[in-house]
Amino acid sequence: MTRALLDGSDAPVDDAPAGASRATSVRRRAGLTLGLAAAVAVLVVVCFVSVALGSRDVTPSTVLHAFTAFDPTSTEHTVIREMRVPRTLLGLLAGAALGLGGALLQGVARNPLADPGVMGVNAGAAVAIVVAIMTLGVQDAQGYVWFAFLGAGVATVVVYGIAAVGRDGATPVKLALAGVAVTAALSSVTSAVLLTRTDVLQEMRLWQVGSLAGRYGPVLGQLAPYLVVGIIVALGFGRALNGLALGDDVARGLGQRVGLTRGLAFAVVAVLCGAATAACGPIVFLGLVVPHAARLVCGPDYRWILPWTLVLAPTLLLVCDVVGRVVVAPGELQVGVVLGIIGAPVFVALVRYRRTVAL
């Protein structure tokens, strides 16, 4: 297994002939590649559905005409180009960021329950937004998005800094304990302020529910560069996470700089989850459930888990967003609520299979 995870092969071999091993590896790689291509095709369909469906459904031809023959006097064309397309793009980027952030956290912490909510990202963003509303009177997503981004990043750095204290560095157990402690402390501060300041509570609740609604062009333009760069860098961590999965001592013996790897991974998580949480609010379960689903398909190899998570996470987020727009039309159920309703039973079903939580 050690050699299989680090040398680029996809299937570990003990006593099987080398030729049979290579044939098995090629078949497995081909199967995963075809499956990933099919998942990408499904994501494309979901994106089109996200643009077409809502409180006011539009026909596929109208969607196409909005791009090929745009009519500025058409309400439908304006809604598609200025609201639904940015919303769908933000769902793509935020979903990929939260999914990859969860996968990275689970890999560096070797903890199947690690996600942005557990590791202080959401709590840090919430405290920053509370401060922005209370002291500066910020009242919309464009105003507080940078505060949320900064708060999430600072909280992530604090968690890693606390865990890194000591001779043994940031071990998985210390990371988990530091994350829980920082999350509890910051959540208490947020709750104390919200209980005493109803004006802050009113503004804060619009962010806390987790939503893609109202996050259009300006918010997307502000955070897209961070999300794109973070996603690209995160996809390069596959081999490093495979090394960490073998244990710190084995990884060091194989020449890996464990502390540096964890530090860089946490920096990427801070960018990914901080930006996504700032834009969409604390969307739960996505970074927790999707890496487990990818692991169920791919096994423990992070070189496959990360690309599959990149595709599956935005697919699930956009499906939940469409469901929320349709089930209570002409109103809307926020994506964070829908994802929580769907994610809880799905996660319970996933953890019943032992190999899905084996890191």
Short mmCIF file of C-alpha atoms in Angstrom, two decimals:
data_model
loop_
_atom_site.label_atom_id
_atom_site.label_comp_id
_atom_site.label_asym_id
_atom_site.label_seq_id
_atom_site.Cartn_x
_atom_site.Cartn_y
_atom_site.Cartn_z
CA MET A 1 0.00 0.00 0.00
CA THR A 2 2.84 2.41 0.84
CA ARG A 3 4.46 1.99 -2.56
CA ALA A 4 1.11 2.23 -4.34
CA LEU A 5 0.22 5.54 -2.75
CA LEU A 6 3.56 7.22 -3.38
CA ASP A 7 5.03 5.89 -6.61
CA GLY A 8 2.17 6.83 -8.92
CA SER A 9 0.53 3.42 -9.30
CA ASP A 10 -3.15 3.00 -8.52
CA ALA A 11 -3.31 -0.48 -7.10
CA PRO A 12 -1.03 -2.02 -4.48
CA VAL A 13 0.47 -5.38 -5.33
CA ASP A 14 2.13 -7.90 -3.08
CA ASP A 15 2.72 -11.26 -4.78
CA ALA A 16 0.86 -10.75 -8.07
CA PRO A 17 2.91 -10.78 -11.28
CA ALA A 18 4.06 -7.36 -12.48
CA GLY A 19 2.16 -7.67 -15.76
CA ALA A 20 -1.11 -8.48 -14.02
CA SER A 21 -0.53 -5.58 -11.65
CA ARG A 22 -0.03 -3.11 -14.49
CA ALA A 23 -3.12 -4.38 -16.31
CA THR A 24 -5.23 -4.02 -13.19
CA SER A 25 -3.86 -0.53 -12.60
CA VAL A 26 -4.62 0.54 -16.17
CA ARG A 27 -8.19 -0.82 -16.01
CA ARG A 28 -8.81 0.91 -12.70
CA ARG A 29 -7.40 4.21 -13.94
CA ALA A 30 -9.49 4.00 -17.10
CA GLY A 31 -12.63 3.27 -15.10
CA LEU A 32 -12.06 6.19 -12.75
CA THR A 33 -11.30 8.51 -15.67
CA LEU A 34 -14.48 7.52 -17.52
CA GLY A 35 -16.49 7.91 -14.33
CA LEU A 36 -15.02 11.35 -13.75
CA ALA A 37 -15.87 12.36 -17.31
CA ALA A 38 -19.46 11.22 -16.75
CA ALA A 39 -19.60 13.21 -13.52
CA VAL A 40 -18.38 16.31 -15.38
CA ALA A 41 -21.15 15.80 -17.96
CA VAL A 42 -23.71 15.62 -15.15
CA LEU A 43 -22.31 18.83 -13.67
CA VAL A 44 -22.71 20.61 -17.03
CA VAL A 45 -26.36 19.53 -17.16
CA VAL A 46 -26.92 20.69 -13.58
CA CYS A 47 -25.41 24.09 -14.44
CA PHE A 48 -27.83 24.48 -17.36
CA VAL A 49 -30.75 23.49 -15.11
CA SER A 50 -29.58 26.00 -12.50
CA VAL A 51 -29.73 28.78 -15.08
CA ALA A 52 -33.11 27.68 -16.49
CA LEU A 53 -35.13 26.81 -13.38
CA GLY A 54 -36.29 29.07 -10.59
CA SER A 55 -39.29 31.03 -9.43
CA ARG A 56 -39.71 31.94 -13.10
CA ASP A 57 -38.78 29.03 -15.37
CA VAL A 58 -37.42 29.76 -18.83
CA THR A 59 -37.13 27.53 -21.86
CA PRO A 60 -33.78 26.17 -23.10
CA SER A 61 -34.10 28.30 -26.25
CA THR A 62 -34.49 31.43 -24.11
CA VAL A 63 -31.33 30.55 -22.21
CA LEU A 64 -29.41 30.17 -25.47
CA HIS A 65 -30.84 33.39 -26.90
CA ALA A 66 -29.75 35.27 -23.77
CA PHE A 67 -26.16 34.64 -24.87
CA THR A 68 -26.42 34.52 -28.65
CA ALA A 69 -29.05 37.24 -29.23
CA PHE A 70 -29.25 39.26 -26.03
CA ASP A 71 -32.22 41.63 -25.81
CA PRO A 72 -31.67 44.28 -23.09
CA THR A 73 -35.42 44.93 -22.96
CA SER A 74 -36.17 41.28 -22.12
CA THR A 75 -36.67 40.63 -18.41
CA GLU A 76 -35.87 36.95 -18.87
CA HIS A 77 -32.59 37.68 -20.65
CA THR A 78 -31.58 40.16 -17.95
CA VAL A 79 -32.41 37.72 -15.14
CA ILE A 80 -30.39 34.97 -16.81
CA ARG A 81 -27.28 37.01 -17.49
CA GLU A 82 -27.16 39.27 -14.45
CA MET A 83 -28.54 36.97 -11.74
CA ARG A 84 -28.66 33.28 -12.57
CA VAL A 85 -25.35 32.93 -14.42
CA PRO A 86 -23.31 34.68 -11.67
CA ARG A 87 -25.22 32.68 -9.06
CA THR A 88 -24.41 29.42 -10.86
CA LEU A 89 -20.75 30.37 -11.30
CA LEU A 90 -20.49 31.23 -7.62
CA GLY A 91 -22.09 27.89 -6.78
CA LEU A 92 -19.50 26.14 -8.93
CA LEU A 93 -16.54 27.90 -7.32
CA ALA A 94 -17.84 27.87 -3.75
CA GLY A 95 -18.90 24.22 -3.97
CA ALA A 96 -15.51 23.17 -5.33
CA ALA A 97 -13.72 25.26 -2.70
CA LEU A 98 -15.69 23.89 0.25
CA GLY A 99 -15.39 20.31 -1.00
CA LEU A 100 -11.64 20.54 -1.60
CA GLY A 101 -11.16 22.39 1.69
CA GLY A 102 -12.92 19.57 3.53
CA ALA A 103 -10.82 16.94 1.74
CA LEU A 104 -7.58 18.78 2.58
CA LEU A 105 -8.59 19.15 6.22
CA GLN A 106 -9.46 15.47 6.51
CA GLY A 107 -6.13 14.58 4.91
CA VAL A 108 -3.81 16.81 6.97
CA ALA A 109 -5.66 16.12 10.23
CA ARG A 110 -6.26 12.42 9.43
CA ASN A 111 -9.71 13.02 10.87
CA PRO A 112 -12.82 11.89 8.92
CA LEU A 113 -14.96 14.50 10.71
CA ALA A 114 -12.75 17.51 9.88
CA ASP A 115 -14.51 20.27 7.95
CA PRO A 116 -14.58 24.09 7.92
CA GLY A 117 -17.14 24.18 10.73
CA VAL A 118 -15.02 22.05 13.06
CA MET A 119 -11.70 23.77 12.31
CA GLY A 120 -12.81 27.33 13.15
CA VAL A 121 -13.33 28.73 9.63
CA ASN A 122 -17.04 29.44 10.01
CA ALA A 123 -16.66 30.77 13.55
CA GLY A 124 -13.87 33.14 12.53
CA ALA A 125 -15.91 34.51 9.64
CA ALA A 126 -18.93 34.98 11.90
CA VAL A 127 -16.99 36.97 14.50
CA ALA A 128 -15.52 39.21 11.82
CA ILE A 129 -18.96 39.92 10.36
CA VAL A 130 -20.37 40.72 13.80
CA VAL A 131 -17.54 43.20 14.37
CA ALA A 132 -18.07 44.77 10.94
CA ILE A 133 -21.81 45.22 11.48
CA MET A 134 -21.47 46.43 15.06
CA THR A 135 -18.61 48.90 14.62
CA LEU A 136 -18.85 50.00 10.98
CA GLY A 137 -22.55 49.56 10.23
CA VAL A 138 -21.93 47.21 7.30
CA GLN A 139 -25.25 45.89 5.96
CA ASP A 140 -24.71 43.88 2.78
CA ALA A 141 -22.65 41.06 1.35
CA GLN A 142 -20.38 43.37 -0.63
CA GLY A 143 -19.52 45.22 2.54
CA TYR A 144 -18.79 42.38 4.93
CA VAL A 145 -17.34 39.82 2.53
CA TRP A 146 -13.76 40.98 3.12
CA PHE A 147 -14.23 40.94 6.89
CA ALA A 148 -15.54 37.38 6.71
CA PHE A 149 -12.63 36.36 4.50
CA LEU A 150 -10.12 37.90 6.91
CA GLY A 151 -11.81 36.39 9.98
CA ALA A 152 -11.88 32.91 8.47
CA GLY A 153 -8.22 33.14 7.49
CA VAL A 154 -7.11 34.42 10.91
CA ALA A 155 -9.08 31.68 12.70
CA THR A 156 -7.46 29.01 10.55
CA VAL A 157 -3.98 30.40 11.27
CA VAL A 158 -4.75 30.53 15.01
CA VAL A 159 -5.91 26.90 15.03
CA TYR A 160 -2.75 25.75 13.26
CA GLY A 161 -0.55 27.96 15.46
CA ILE A 162 -2.01 26.51 18.65
CA ALA A 163 -1.66 22.96 17.37
CA ALA A 164 1.94 23.54 16.25
CA VAL A 165 3.15 24.48 19.75
CA GLY A 166 5.31 21.78 21.24
CA ARG A 167 8.06 19.42 20.17
CA ASP A 168 5.84 17.11 18.10
CA GLY A 169 4.26 19.94 16.06
CA ALA A 170 0.73 20.05 14.64
CA THR A 171 -0.35 16.44 15.08
CA PRO A 172 -3.82 15.29 13.94
CA VAL A 173 -5.12 15.08 17.52
CA LYS A 174 -3.82 18.54 18.43
CA LEU A 175 -5.31 20.03 15.25
CA ALA A 176 -8.74 18.59 16.04
CA LEU A 177 -8.65 19.74 19.67
CA ALA A 178 -7.42 23.21 18.72
CA GLY A 179 -10.14 23.52 16.08
CA VAL A 180 -12.90 22.55 18.50
CA ALA A 181 -11.58 24.90 21.20
CA VAL A 182 -11.25 27.92 18.89
CA THR A 183 -14.66 27.25 17.35
CA ALA A 184 -16.30 27.08 20.80
CA ALA A 185 -14.63 30.28 21.97
CA LEU A 186 -15.48 32.30 18.86
CA SER A 187 -19.04 30.96 18.74
CA SER A 188 -19.55 32.07 22.33
CA VAL A 189 -18.39 35.58 21.48
CA THR A 190 -20.73 35.73 18.49
CA SER A 191 -23.69 34.45 20.52
CA ALA A 192 -23.05 36.95 23.31
CA VAL A 193 -23.13 39.86 20.88
CA LEU A 194 -26.20 38.61 19.02
CA LEU A 195 -28.15 38.17 22.25
CA THR A 196 -27.57 41.77 23.26
CA ARG A 197 -27.70 43.53 19.88
CA THR A 198 -30.90 42.84 17.92
CA ASP A 199 -29.74 45.09 15.07
CA VAL A 200 -26.66 42.94 14.56
CA LEU A 201 -28.76 39.77 14.80
CA GLN A 202 -31.08 41.02 12.04
CA GLU A 203 -28.21 41.58 9.62
CA MET A 204 -26.27 38.51 10.70
CA ARG A 205 -29.11 36.06 10.12
CA LEU A 206 -29.05 36.78 6.38
CA TRP A 207 -25.49 35.46 6.22
CA GLN A 208 -25.73 32.67 8.80
CA VAL A 209 -28.31 30.62 6.90
CA GLY A 210 -25.94 29.89 4.00
CA SER A 211 -27.20 31.02 0.61
CA LEU A 212 -26.28 31.74 -3.01
CA ALA A 213 -29.15 34.23 -3.35
CA GLY A 214 -28.13 37.87 -3.68
CA ARG A 215 -24.46 36.98 -4.26
CA TYR A 216 -24.17 38.13 -7.83
CA GLY A 217 -21.58 39.81 -10.05
CA PRO A 218 -19.79 42.08 -7.53
CA VAL A 219 -19.30 39.39 -4.88
CA LEU A 220 -18.27 36.85 -7.53
CA GLY A 221 -15.74 39.26 -9.01
CA GLN A 222 -14.26 40.03 -5.60
CA LEU A 223 -13.58 36.45 -4.57
CA ALA A 224 -13.27 34.48 -7.83
CA PRO A 225 -9.49 35.02 -8.17
CA TYR A 226 -8.87 33.62 -4.68
CA LEU A 227 -11.16 30.66 -5.28
CA VAL A 228 -9.65 29.79 -8.67
CA VAL A 229 -6.05 29.98 -7.44
CA GLY A 230 -6.89 28.03 -4.28
CA ILE A 231 -8.63 25.28 -6.26
CA ILE A 232 -5.70 24.90 -8.65
CA VAL A 233 -3.17 24.69 -5.80
CA ALA A 234 -5.33 22.26 -3.79
CA LEU A 235 -5.43 19.79 -6.67
CA GLY A 236 -1.64 19.44 -6.42
CA PHE A 237 -1.73 18.06 -2.87
CA GLY A 238 -2.69 14.48 -3.80
CA ARG A 239 0.71 12.83 -3.35
CA ALA A 240 1.48 14.85 -0.21
CA LEU A 241 -1.79 13.80 1.44
CA ASN A 242 -1.11 10.18 0.50
CA GLY A 243 2.20 10.48 2.35
CA LEU A 244 0.52 11.96 5.46
CA ALA A 245 -2.03 9.15 5.41
CA LEU A 246 0.80 6.69 6.11
CA GLY A 247 1.63 8.44 9.38
CA ASP A 248 4.06 11.21 10.25
CA ASP A 249 7.02 8.91 10.96
CA VAL A 250 6.65 7.01 7.70
CA ALA A 251 6.16 10.24 5.74
CA ARG A 252 9.33 11.72 7.25
CA GLY A 253 11.21 8.52 6.52
CA LEU A 254 10.20 8.86 2.87
CA GLY A 255 11.61 12.37 2.73
CA GLN A 256 8.44 14.41 3.20
CA ARG A 257 8.54 17.61 5.25
CA VAL A 258 5.44 16.99 7.31
CA GLY A 259 5.25 20.36 9.07
CA LEU A 260 5.70 22.32 5.85
CA THR A 261 3.07 20.20 4.08
CA ARG A 262 0.52 20.77 6.83
CA GLY A 263 1.27 24.48 6.98
CA LEU A 264 0.84 24.94 3.24
CA ALA A 265 -2.34 22.85 3.24
CA PHE A 266 -3.83 24.98 6.02
CA ALA A 267 -2.97 28.13 4.09
CA VAL A 268 -4.83 26.78 1.06
CA VAL A 269 -7.78 25.80 3.27
CA ALA A 270 -7.86 29.32 4.71
CA VAL A 271 -8.11 30.78 1.21
CA LEU A 272 -10.65 28.26 -0.11
CA CYS A 273 -13.01 28.01 2.84
CA GLY A 274 -12.53 31.60 3.91
CA ALA A 275 -13.52 32.97 0.51
CA ALA A 276 -16.42 30.54 0.04
CA THR A 277 -17.76 31.12 3.56
CA ALA A 278 -17.43 34.87 3.16
CA ALA A 279 -19.46 34.81 -0.05
CA CYS A 280 -22.13 32.22 0.77
CA GLY A 281 -22.23 31.89 4.54
CA PRO A 282 -21.49 28.79 6.62
CA ILE A 283 -22.78 26.07 4.29
CA VAL A 284 -22.66 22.84 6.28
CA PHE A 285 -22.07 19.20 5.33
CA LEU A 286 -20.56 19.88 1.90
CA GLY A 287 -16.93 19.68 3.00
CA LEU A 288 -17.79 16.74 5.23
CA VAL A 289 -19.96 14.53 3.02
CA VAL A 290 -18.48 14.92 -0.46
CA PRO A 291 -14.90 13.76 0.33
CA HIS A 292 -16.42 10.63 1.91
CA ALA A 293 -18.50 10.02 -1.21
CA ALA A 294 -15.40 10.47 -3.39
CA ARG A 295 -13.48 8.08 -1.14
CA LEU A 296 -16.24 5.52 -1.59
CA VAL A 297 -15.69 5.68 -5.36
CA CYS A 298 -11.90 6.07 -5.51
CA GLY A 299 -10.55 4.42 -2.39
CA PRO A 300 -7.92 6.12 -0.21
CA ASP A 301 -5.84 7.66 -3.02
CA TYR A 302 -6.04 11.46 -2.77
CA ARG A 303 -4.78 11.85 -6.34
CA TRP A 304 -8.28 10.70 -7.30
CA ILE A 305 -10.24 11.92 -4.28
CA LEU A 306 -9.42 15.58 -4.98
CA PRO A 307 -10.55 15.65 -8.66
CA TRP A 308 -13.72 13.72 -7.85
CA THR A 309 -14.46 16.09 -4.97
CA LEU A 310 -13.87 19.02 -7.33
CA VAL A 311 -16.74 17.76 -9.52
CA LEU A 312 -19.13 16.22 -6.97
CA ALA A 313 -19.17 19.13 -4.49
CA PRO A 314 -20.49 21.86 -6.85
CA THR A 315 -22.91 19.35 -8.37
CA LEU A 316 -24.47 18.69 -4.96
CA LEU A 317 -24.51 22.38 -4.04
CA LEU A 318 -26.22 23.45 -7.26
CA VAL A 319 -28.76 20.61 -7.08
CA CYS A 320 -29.69 21.72 -3.56
CA ASP A 321 -29.90 25.34 -4.72
CA VAL A 322 -32.27 24.40 -7.55
CA VAL A 323 -34.40 22.29 -5.20
CA GLY A 324 -34.65 25.24 -2.81
CA ARG A 325 -35.85 27.51 -5.62
CA VAL A 326 -38.44 25.05 -6.88
CA VAL A 327 -40.06 23.44 -3.82
CA VAL A 328 -41.46 26.66 -2.34
CA ALA A 329 -41.81 28.74 -5.53
CA PRO A 330 -42.35 31.65 -5.92
CA GLY A 331 -40.46 31.84 -2.62
CA GLU A 332 -37.06 30.31 -1.97
CA LEU A 333 -35.55 27.90 0.54
CA GLN A 334 -31.90 28.74 1.16
CA VAL A 335 -29.31 26.24 -0.05
CA GLY A 336 -27.80 25.87 3.43
CA VAL A 337 -31.12 24.60 4.75
CA VAL A 338 -31.68 22.20 1.85
CA LEU A 339 -28.12 20.85 2.08
CA GLY A 340 -28.53 20.24 5.80
CA ILE A 341 -31.77 18.32 5.24
CA ILE A 342 -30.26 16.21 2.48
CA GLY A 343 -26.74 15.96 3.87
CA ALA A 344 -27.54 14.56 7.31
CA PRO A 345 -29.17 11.28 6.18
CA VAL A 346 -26.67 10.89 3.33
CA PHE A 347 -23.76 11.22 5.74
CA VAL A 348 -25.34 8.73 8.15
CA ALA A 349 -25.65 6.26 5.26
CA LEU A 350 -22.04 6.85 4.18
CA VAL A 351 -20.48 6.29 7.59
CA ARG A 352 -22.19 2.91 7.85
CA TYR A 353 -19.58 1.70 5.39
CA ARG A 354 -16.29 1.45 7.30
CA ARG A 355 -14.09 1.94 4.29
CA THR A 356 -15.58 5.35 3.51
CA VAL A 357 -14.21 6.80 6.72
CA ALA A 358 -10.87 5.05 6.63
CA LEU A 359 -8.16 7.63 6.03
#
